[in-house]
Short mmCIF file of C-alpha atoms in Angstrom, two decimals:
data_model
loop_
_atom_site.label_atom_id
_atom_site.label_comp_id
_atom_site.label_asym_id
_atom_site.label_seq_id
_atom_site.Cartn_x
_atom_site.Cartn_y
_atom_site.Cartn_z
CA SER A 1 18.81 6.98 1.08
CA GLN A 2 15.63 8.97 1.79
CA GLN A 3 13.62 10.21 -1.35
CA GLY A 4 12.57 13.63 -0.39
CA GLU A 5 11.82 15.97 2.75
CA GLU A 6 8.47 16.77 4.52
CA ASP A 7 8.04 20.28 5.80
CA PRO A 8 7.81 21.10 8.49
CA GLN A 9 9.46 18.77 10.36
CA ALA A 10 7.22 19.59 13.39
CA LEU A 11 3.97 21.23 13.62
CA SER A 12 1.72 21.92 16.51
CA ILE A 13 -1.56 23.30 16.21
CA GLN A 14 -4.84 23.49 18.57
CA GLU A 15 -7.53 21.08 18.26
CA GLY A 16 -10.05 22.33 15.42
CA GLU A 17 -7.25 23.96 13.35
CA ASN A 18 -6.26 22.61 10.18
CA ALA A 19 -2.88 21.14 9.49
CA THR A 20 -0.73 21.02 6.34
CA MET A 21 2.15 19.15 5.70
CA ASN A 22 4.36 19.48 2.30
CA CYS A 23 6.47 16.54 0.88
CA SER A 24 9.01 17.22 -1.84
CA TYR A 25 10.63 14.34 -3.76
CA LYS A 26 13.57 13.92 -6.20
CA THR A 27 12.68 11.35 -9.10
CA SER A 28 9.84 10.42 -10.89
CA ILE A 29 6.87 8.29 -9.33
CA ASN A 30 4.23 5.98 -10.01
CA ASN A 31 2.17 7.18 -6.93
CA LEU A 32 2.71 8.87 -3.69
CA GLN A 33 1.26 7.87 -0.56
CA TRP A 34 0.83 9.30 3.07
CA TYR A 35 1.20 7.04 6.27
CA ARG A 36 0.72 7.92 9.76
CA GLN A 37 2.99 6.64 12.50
CA ASN A 38 1.98 7.03 16.40
CA SER A 39 4.75 6.97 18.46
CA GLY A 40 6.98 3.83 18.89
CA ARG A 41 4.41 2.06 16.59
CA GLY A 42 3.83 0.82 13.06
CA LEU A 43 2.62 2.75 10.06
CA VAL A 44 -0.88 3.19 9.00
CA HIS A 45 -1.68 3.89 5.33
CA LEU A 46 -3.51 6.83 4.92
CA ILE A 47 -3.98 7.69 1.28
CA LEU A 48 -2.58 7.08 -2.09
CA ILE A 49 -2.49 9.51 -5.03
CA ARG A 50 -1.70 8.20 -8.58
CA SER A 51 1.07 10.47 -10.64
CA ASN A 52 -1.78 11.10 -12.93
CA GLU A 53 -3.83 12.45 -10.40
CA ARG A 54 -3.69 15.91 -9.02
CA GLU A 55 -6.03 15.78 -6.01
CA LYS A 56 -7.87 13.23 -3.62
CA HIS A 57 -9.75 13.53 -0.71
CA SER A 58 -10.71 10.59 1.77
CA GLY A 59 -12.82 11.99 5.04
CA ARG A 60 -10.89 14.63 6.54
CA LEU A 61 -7.75 14.19 4.56
CA ARG A 62 -6.89 16.28 1.41
CA VAL A 63 -3.66 15.16 -0.73
CA THR A 64 -2.52 17.19 -3.80
CA LEU A 65 0.20 16.18 -6.13
CA ASP A 66 2.27 18.41 -8.42
CA THR A 67 4.38 16.36 -10.40
CA SER A 68 6.06 19.45 -12.37
CA LYS A 69 7.37 20.36 -9.01
CA LYS A 70 7.66 17.10 -7.34
CA SER A 71 5.75 17.73 -4.37
CA SER A 72 2.78 16.82 -2.29
CA SER A 73 0.49 18.37 0.31
CA LEU A 74 -1.46 16.45 3.17
CA LEU A 75 -4.21 18.85 4.48
CA ILE A 76 -5.83 17.20 7.74
CA THR A 77 -8.99 19.54 8.31
CA ALA A 78 -10.74 19.88 12.00
CA SER A 79 -7.71 18.24 13.49
CA ARG A 80 -8.36 16.21 16.84
CA ALA A 81 -5.95 15.25 19.47
CA ALA A 82 -5.92 11.84 18.24
CA ASP A 83 -4.61 13.06 15.24
CA THR A 84 -1.03 13.43 16.99
CA ALA A 85 1.58 11.29 15.16
CA SER A 86 4.27 11.61 12.61
CA TYR A 87 3.31 11.47 9.28
CA PHE A 88 5.20 10.42 6.29
CA CYS A 89 5.13 10.56 2.49
CA ALA A 90 6.54 7.52 0.80
CA THR A 91 6.92 7.23 -3.29
CA GLU A 92 6.73 4.53 -5.24
CA GLY A 93 8.84 4.49 -8.56
CA GLY A 94 7.88 1.11 -10.34
CA SER A 95 10.42 -0.88 -8.01
CA GLU A 96 7.92 -2.22 -5.47
CA LYS A 97 9.75 -0.52 -2.59
CA LEU A 98 8.48 2.59 -0.98
CA VAL A 99 10.82 5.28 -0.32
CA PHE A 100 9.99 7.13 2.58
CA GLY A 101 10.83 11.06 3.77
CA LYS A 102 11.59 12.05 7.21
CA GLY A 103 8.45 12.79 8.52
CA THR A 104 6.48 15.67 10.12
CA LYS A 105 5.67 15.32 13.74
CA LEU A 106 2.26 16.88 14.16
CA THR A 107 1.00 17.67 17.70
CA VAL A 108 -2.80 18.87 18.31
CA ASN A 109 -3.29 20.41 21.49
CA PRO A 110 -6.64 19.70 23.25
CA ASP B 1 -5.98 -10.00 14.78
CA THR B 2 -5.66 -10.41 10.91
CA GLY B 3 -3.15 -7.59 10.58
CA VAL B 4 0.71 -7.99 10.05
CA SER B 5 2.33 -9.30 13.16
CA GLN B 6 5.99 -9.30 14.48
CA ASP B 7 7.77 -11.03 17.21
CA PRO B 8 9.43 -10.13 19.19
CA ARG B 9 8.19 -6.31 19.96
CA HIS B 10 11.48 -5.86 21.80
CA LYS B 11 14.87 -7.29 22.00
CA ILE B 12 17.94 -5.98 23.93
CA THR B 13 21.04 -7.82 22.74
CA LYS B 14 25.04 -7.43 23.67
CA ARG B 15 27.35 -6.47 20.62
CA GLY B 16 28.40 -9.59 18.76
CA GLN B 17 25.34 -11.52 19.39
CA ASN B 18 22.97 -12.82 16.47
CA VAL B 19 19.28 -11.99 16.78
CA THR B 20 16.35 -13.22 14.65
CA PHE B 21 12.97 -11.54 13.79
CA ARG B 22 10.03 -12.89 12.60
CA CYS B 23 7.06 -11.52 10.58
CA ASP B 24 3.62 -12.88 9.40
CA PRO B 25 2.05 -11.13 6.93
CA ILE B 26 -1.63 -10.89 6.41
CA SER B 27 -2.65 -13.91 5.02
CA GLU B 28 -2.99 -14.51 0.79
CA HIS B 29 -0.26 -11.21 0.67
CA ASN B 30 2.09 -12.55 -1.49
CA ARG B 31 4.36 -9.58 -1.26
CA LEU B 32 6.46 -9.25 2.04
CA TYR B 33 8.83 -6.22 2.81
CA TRP B 34 11.35 -5.49 5.59
CA TYR B 35 12.36 -1.91 6.38
CA ARG B 36 14.37 -0.28 9.03
CA GLN B 37 13.99 2.83 10.90
CA THR B 38 16.11 4.65 13.23
CA LEU B 39 14.86 7.71 15.61
CA GLY B 40 13.76 10.55 13.88
CA GLN B 41 13.77 9.13 10.25
CA GLY B 42 11.41 7.63 7.86
CA PRO B 43 11.45 3.81 7.28
CA GLU B 44 14.71 2.57 4.88
CA PHE B 45 13.74 -0.27 2.55
CA LEU B 46 15.89 -3.42 3.34
CA THR B 47 14.56 -6.16 1.19
CA TYR B 48 11.53 -7.53 -0.39
CA PHE B 49 9.97 -11.10 -1.18
CA GLN B 50 7.42 -12.05 -3.80
CA ASN B 51 6.02 -15.22 -2.50
CA GLU B 52 9.32 -17.00 -1.40
CA ALA B 53 11.60 -15.46 -3.81
CA GLN B 54 13.71 -12.31 -2.36
CA LEU B 55 13.54 -10.21 -5.51
CA GLU B 56 15.45 -6.98 -4.26
CA LYS B 57 18.09 -5.93 -1.40
CA SER B 58 19.00 -2.68 -0.37
CA ARG B 59 22.80 -1.97 0.05
CA LEU B 60 21.75 -1.29 3.67
CA LEU B 61 21.59 -5.18 3.77
CA SER B 62 25.19 -6.04 4.69
CA ASP B 63 26.62 -9.30 4.43
CA ARG B 64 25.40 -9.84 8.12
CA PHE B 65 21.96 -9.47 7.48
CA SER B 66 19.90 -12.39 5.88
CA ALA B 67 16.13 -12.46 5.27
CA GLU B 68 14.09 -15.84 4.21
CA ARG B 69 10.83 -16.54 3.39
CA PRO B 70 10.94 -20.39 2.93
CA LYS B 71 7.37 -21.14 2.13
CA GLY B 72 6.17 -17.88 1.36
CA SER B 73 4.11 -17.10 4.20
CA PHE B 74 6.08 -15.67 7.41
CA SER B 75 9.44 -14.30 6.67
CA THR B 76 12.85 -14.15 8.95
CA LEU B 77 15.37 -11.40 9.23
CA GLU B 78 18.51 -12.39 11.01
CA ILE B 79 21.49 -10.18 11.82
CA GLN B 80 24.53 -11.71 12.90
CA ARG B 81 27.74 -10.03 15.07
CA THR B 82 25.52 -7.17 15.82
CA GLU B 83 26.57 -3.80 15.95
CA GLN B 84 25.54 -0.76 18.15
CA GLY B 85 24.54 0.96 14.90
CA ASP B 86 22.37 -1.89 14.24
CA SER B 87 19.92 -0.48 17.02
CA ALA B 88 16.74 0.42 15.29
CA MET B 89 13.11 -0.16 14.46
CA TYR B 90 12.79 -3.09 11.85
CA LEU B 91 9.34 -2.89 10.34
CA CYS B 92 7.65 -5.63 8.22
CA ALA B 93 4.93 -5.11 5.78
CA SER B 94 2.94 -7.05 3.29
CA SER B 95 0.81 -6.30 0.12
CA PRO B 96 -1.43 -8.44 -1.97
CA ARG B 97 -1.09 -9.53 -5.47
CA LEU B 98 -1.18 -6.64 -7.78
CA ALA B 99 -4.03 -6.92 -10.07
CA GLU B 100 -3.08 -4.99 -13.32
CA ASN B 101 -2.98 -1.39 -13.07
CA SER B 102 -3.37 -1.55 -9.49
CA TYR B 103 -1.06 0.16 -6.85
CA ASN B 104 1.12 -1.07 -4.01
CA GLU B 105 -0.69 -0.13 -0.51
CA GLN B 106 1.61 -1.86 2.01
CA PHE B 107 0.13 -2.78 5.36
CA PHE B 108 2.49 -2.55 8.18
CA GLY B 109 3.35 -4.38 11.38
CA PRO B 110 4.07 -2.78 14.79
CA GLY B 111 7.88 -3.49 14.42
CA THR B 112 10.13 -5.16 16.23
CA ARG B 113 12.32 -2.45 18.24
CA LEU B 114 16.39 -3.76 18.53
CA THR B 115 18.94 -2.45 21.07
CA VAL B 116 22.31 -3.38 20.75
CA LEU B 117 24.40 -2.65 23.97
#
């Protein structure tokens, strides 16, 4: 079963704009990870944030984590057409497996 | 290419047939995972191995599904008597041995897309 939900389900923006995606989850976690998936392809790991961290940056990516609200957000700044993909959050609660949400489909228009 | 590889990339089969997929993880990664992803959904965990030992299986993995990792390197996932509901993308991932206090980043292969007619 899915752990949580990403919001929005779909997002369409213009190149250069920022994109924000949210993820909510249900149970306690050790860490939360964000992955990107281009259409019909495998997943690419973007960033991992530990349960004791509140914010993390990697290039144009900024992730926040609020464990009290069981939510995370992924911000992509200065988006590019190449950022068009589906983005998934995945939680790890100590059992090795990742539990994914349903994803946000991002379209960046040139 | 030293990433995770999967074979075949696409498989079309008729209902009732058996299919087998292969996954080659990144060398020296001792953990290997199988996930299933249906259209519009996120991946769902099926099973995982640490070396050759299968340590966890999802309830999604019915008796028709079997996975092996005989030498702790590549893995196979077999589906017997396929059903139309088995149509999905089957993803394999691997991760390295976890050092103390390290975390589980998984590296995914391109997936095998199964279509059951």
